[in-house]
Amino acid sequence: MTTATMKRSLLAAAIASCLTVSVDGSCSFCSQGLTVDGSTAVPNSGGQDCASLLEFAPSLEADEFLCDASKEAESLCCPGGGEPDQPEEPDQPEPDQPEPNQP
């Protein structure tokens, strides 16, 4: 199997299992970027924040324990899969309902 074929197979497997893995095999963390302030502290990480994990993760291999551990912080650092939160539209009042005709 060629390297290119293997990479395509790994990518297809990652997509099928809903994991985010970069084609080159490095750890992908918040692939769409952070959606919180980069200085947000990550609990139980030895003092790391979201920005430092974003910078550090690509130096890891996707199958390393530290990559898996880093990915656990994605729900804190890039909730919603890395898509920036969209502002909610204000609730619109419902139009007045006509009173039912009474006999």
Coordinates of N, CA and C in Angstrom, one line a residue:
M1 N 0.9 -1.2 0.0 CA 0.0 0.0 0.0 C 0.9 1.2 0.0
T2 N 0.6 2.2 -0.9 CA 1.4 3.4 -0.9 C 1.0 4.3 0.3
T3 N 1.9 5.3 0.5 CA 1.7 6.2 1.6 C 0.4 7.0 1.4
A4 N 0.2 7.4 0.1 CA -1.0 8.2 -0.2 C -2.2 7.4 0.0
T5 N -2.2 6.1 -0.4 CA -3.4 5.3 -0.2 C -3.6 5.1 1.2
M6 N -2.6 4.9 2.0 CA -2.7 4.7 3.5 C -3.3 5.9 4.1
K7 N -2.9 7.1 3.7 CA -3.4 8.3 4.3 C -4.9 8.5 3.9
R8 N -5.3 8.2 2.7 CA -6.7 8.3 2.3 C -7.5 7.3 3.1
S9 N -7.0 6.1 3.3 CA -7.7 5.1 4.1 C -7.9 5.6 5.6
L10 N -6.8 6.1 6.1 CA -6.9 6.6 7.5 C -7.8 7.8 7.6
L11 N -7.8 8.7 6.6 CA -8.7 9.8 6.6 C -10.2 9.3 6.5
A12 N -10.4 8.4 5.7 CA -11.8 7.8 5.5 C -12.2 7.2 6.8
A13 N -11.3 6.4 7.5 CA -11.7 5.8 8.7 C -12.0 6.9 9.8
A14 N -11.2 7.9 9.8 CA -11.4 9.0 10.8 C -12.7 9.7 10.6
I15 N -13.1 9.9 9.3 CA -14.4 10.6 9.0 C -15.5 9.6 9.5
A16 N -15.3 8.4 9.1 CA -16.4 7.4 9.5 C -16.6 7.3 11.0
S17 N -15.5 7.4 11.7 CA -15.6 7.3 13.2 C -15.8 8.7 13.9
C18 N -16.0 9.7 13.1 CA -16.3 11.1 13.6 C -15.1 11.6 14.4
L19 N -13.9 11.2 14.1 CA -12.7 11.7 14.8 C -12.1 12.7 13.9
T20 N -11.4 13.7 14.4 CA -10.7 14.7 13.7 C -9.2 14.3 13.7
V21 N -8.7 13.9 12.5 CA -7.3 13.5 12.4 C -6.8 14.2 11.2
S22 N -5.7 14.8 11.3 CA -5.1 15.5 10.1 C -4.5 14.4 9.2
V23 N -4.4 14.7 7.9 CA -3.9 13.8 6.9 C -2.5 13.4 7.2
D24 N -1.7 14.3 7.7 CA -0.3 13.9 8.0 C -0.1 13.1 9.3
G25 N -1.1 12.8 10.0 CA -1.0 12.0 11.2 C -0.8 12.8 12.5
S26 N -0.7 14.1 12.4 CA -0.5 14.9 13.6 C -1.8 15.1 14.3
C27 N -1.7 15.4 15.5 CA -2.9 15.6 16.4 C -3.7 16.9 16.0
S28 N -4.9 16.8 15.7 CA -5.7 17.9 15.3 C -6.6 18.3 16.5
F29 N -6.4 19.6 17.0 CA -7.1 20.1 18.1 C -7.8 21.4 17.7
C30 N -9.1 21.4 17.9 CA -9.9 22.6 17.5 C -9.5 23.1 16.1
S31 N -9.7 22.2 15.2 CA -9.3 22.4 13.8 C -9.8 23.7 13.2
Q32 N -10.9 24.2 13.7 CA -11.5 25.4 13.1 C -11.1 26.6 14.0
G33 N -10.2 26.4 14.9 CA -9.8 27.5 15.8 C -10.5 27.5 17.1
L34 N -10.0 28.3 18.0 CA -10.7 28.5 19.3 C -11.9 29.3 19.2
T35 N -12.9 29.0 20.1 CA -14.1 29.8 20.1 C -14.3 30.4 21.5
V36 N -13.2 30.3 22.3 CA -13.2 31.0 23.6 C -11.8 31.7 23.7
D37 N -11.7 32.6 24.7 CA -10.4 33.3 24.9 C -9.3 32.3 25.1
G38 N -8.2 32.5 24.4 CA -7.1 31.6 24.4 C -6.5 31.4 25.8
S39 N -6.7 32.3 26.7 CA -6.2 32.2 28.1 C -7.1 31.4 29.0
T40 N -8.1 30.8 28.4 CA -9.0 30.0 29.2 C -8.2 28.8 29.8
A41 N -8.2 28.6 31.1 CA -7.4 27.6 31.7 C -8.1 26.2 31.5
V42 N -7.3 25.2 31.2 CA -7.8 23.9 31.0 C -7.6 23.1 32.3
P43 N -8.6 22.6 32.9 CA -8.5 21.9 34.2 C -7.6 20.6 34.0
N44 N -6.9 20.2 35.0 CA -6.1 19.0 35.1 C -5.1 18.9 33.9
S45 N -4.6 20.0 33.5 CA -3.6 20.0 32.4 C -2.3 20.5 32.7
G46 N -2.0 20.6 34.0 CA -0.7 21.1 34.4 C -0.5 22.6 34.1
G47 N -1.6 23.3 34.2 CA -1.4 24.8 34.0 C -1.6 25.2 32.5
Q48 N -2.0 24.3 31.6 CA -2.1 24.7 30.2 C -3.4 25.5 30.0
D49 N -3.4 26.4 29.0 CA -4.6 27.1 28.6 C -4.9 26.6 27.1
C50 N -6.1 27.1 26.6 CA -6.5 26.7 25.3 C -5.5 27.0 24.2
A51 N -4.9 28.2 24.3 CA -4.0 28.7 23.3 C -2.7 27.8 23.2
S52 N -2.2 27.4 24.4 CA -1.0 26.6 24.4 C -1.3 25.2 23.9
L53 N -2.5 24.6 24.2 CA -2.9 23.3 23.6 C -3.0 23.4 22.1
L54 N -3.6 24.5 21.6 CA -3.7 24.7 20.2 C -2.4 24.7 19.5
E55 N -1.4 25.3 20.2 CA 0.0 25.4 19.6 C 0.7 24.0 19.8
F56 N 0.5 23.3 20.9 CA 1.2 22.1 21.2 C 0.7 20.9 20.4
A57 N -0.6 20.8 20.3 CA -1.2 19.6 19.7 C -0.6 19.1 18.4
P58 N -0.4 20.0 17.4 CA 0.2 19.5 16.1 C 1.5 18.8 16.2
S59 N 2.2 19.0 17.3 CA 3.5 18.3 17.5 C 3.4 16.9 18.0
L60 N 2.1 16.5 18.3 CA 1.8 15.1 18.7 C 1.3 14.3 17.6
E61 N 1.5 13.0 17.7 CA 0.9 12.1 16.7 C -0.5 11.8 17.1
A62 N -1.4 11.6 16.1 CA -2.8 11.5 16.4 C -3.1 10.3 17.3
D63 N -2.3 9.3 17.3 CA -2.6 8.1 18.1 C -1.9 8.2 19.5
E64 N -1.3 9.3 19.9 CA -0.7 9.4 21.2 C -1.7 9.7 22.3
F65 N -1.4 9.2 23.5 CA -2.2 9.4 24.6 C -2.5 10.9 24.9
L66 N -1.4 11.7 24.7 CA -1.5 13.1 25.0 C -2.4 13.8 24.0
C67 N -2.5 13.3 22.8 CA -3.4 13.8 21.8 C -4.9 13.6 22.3
D68 N -5.1 12.3 22.7 CA -6.5 12.0 23.2 C -6.8 12.9 24.4
A69 N -5.8 13.1 25.3 CA -6.1 13.9 26.5 C -6.4 15.3 26.1
S70 N -5.6 15.8 25.1 CA -5.9 17.2 24.6 C -7.2 17.4 24.0
K71 N -7.7 16.4 23.3 CA -9.0 16.4 22.6 C -10.1 16.5 23.6
E72 N -9.9 16.0 24.8 CA -10.9 16.2 25.9 C -11.2 17.6 26.2
A73 N -10.2 18.5 25.9 CA -10.4 19.9 26.2 C -11.1 20.6 25.1
E74 N -11.4 20.0 24.0 CA -12.1 20.6 22.9 C -13.5 21.2 23.3
S75 N -14.2 20.4 24.1 CA -15.5 20.9 24.6 C -15.4 22.2 25.4
L76 N -14.2 22.5 25.9 CA -14.0 23.7 26.7 C -13.5 24.8 25.7
C77 N -12.5 24.5 24.9 CA -11.8 25.4 24.1 C -12.5 25.8 22.7
C78 N -13.2 24.8 22.2 CA -13.9 25.1 20.9 C -15.2 24.3 20.9
P79 N -16.1 24.7 21.8 CA -17.4 24.0 21.9 C -18.1 24.2 20.5
G80 N -18.9 23.2 20.1 CA -19.6 23.3 18.9 C -18.7 22.9 17.7
G81 N -17.6 22.1 18.0 CA -16.8 21.6 16.9 C -15.9 22.7 16.3
G82 N -15.7 23.8 17.0 CA -14.7 24.8 16.5 C -15.4 25.9 15.7
E83 N -16.7 25.8 15.5 CA -17.4 26.8 14.8 C -17.7 28.0 15.8
P84 N -17.3 29.2 15.5 CA -17.6 30.3 16.4 C -19.1 30.4 16.7
D85 N -19.4 30.6 18.0 CA -20.8 30.7 18.4 C -21.5 31.9 17.6
Q86 N -22.7 31.6 17.1 CA -23.5 32.6 16.4 C -24.3 33.3 17.4
P87 N -24.5 34.6 17.3 CA -25.3 35.3 18.2 C -26.8 34.9 18.0
E88 N -27.4 34.7 19.2 CA -28.8 34.3 19.1 C -29.7 35.4 18.7
E89 N -30.7 35.1 17.9 CA -31.6 36.2 17.4 C -32.6 36.4 18.6
P90 N -32.9 37.7 18.8 CA -33.9 37.9 19.9 C -35.2 37.3 19.6
D91 N -35.9 36.8 20.7 CA -37.2 36.2 20.5 C -38.1 37.3 19.9
Q92 N -38.8 36.8 18.9 CA -39.8 37.7 18.2 C -41.2 37.4 18.9
P93 N -41.9 38.5 19.2 CA -43.2 38.3 19.8 C -44.1 37.6 18.7
E94 N -45.0 36.7 19.2 CA -45.9 36.1 18.3 C -47.0 37.1 17.9
P95 N -47.4 37.0 16.6 CA -48.4 38.0 16.2 C -49.7 37.7 17.0
D96 N -50.4 38.8 17.2 CA -51.7 38.7 17.9 C -52.6 37.7 17.2
Q97 N -53.2 36.9 18.0 CA -54.1 35.9 17.5 C -55.5 36.5 17.6
P98 N -56.3 36.4 16.5 CA -57.7 37.0 16.6 C -58.5 36.2 17.6
E99 N -59.4 36.9 18.3 CA -60.3 36.3 19.2 C -61.2 35.4 18.4
P100 N -61.5 34.2 19.0 CA -62.5 33.3 18.3 C -63.9 34.0 18.4
N101 N -64.6 33.8 17.3 CA -66.0 34.4 17.3 C -66.8 33.6 18.3
Q102 N -67.6 34.4 19.1 CA -68.4 33.8 20.1 C -69.8 34.0 19.7
P103 N -70.7 32.9 19.9 CA -72.1 33.0 19.4 C -72.9 33.9 20.3

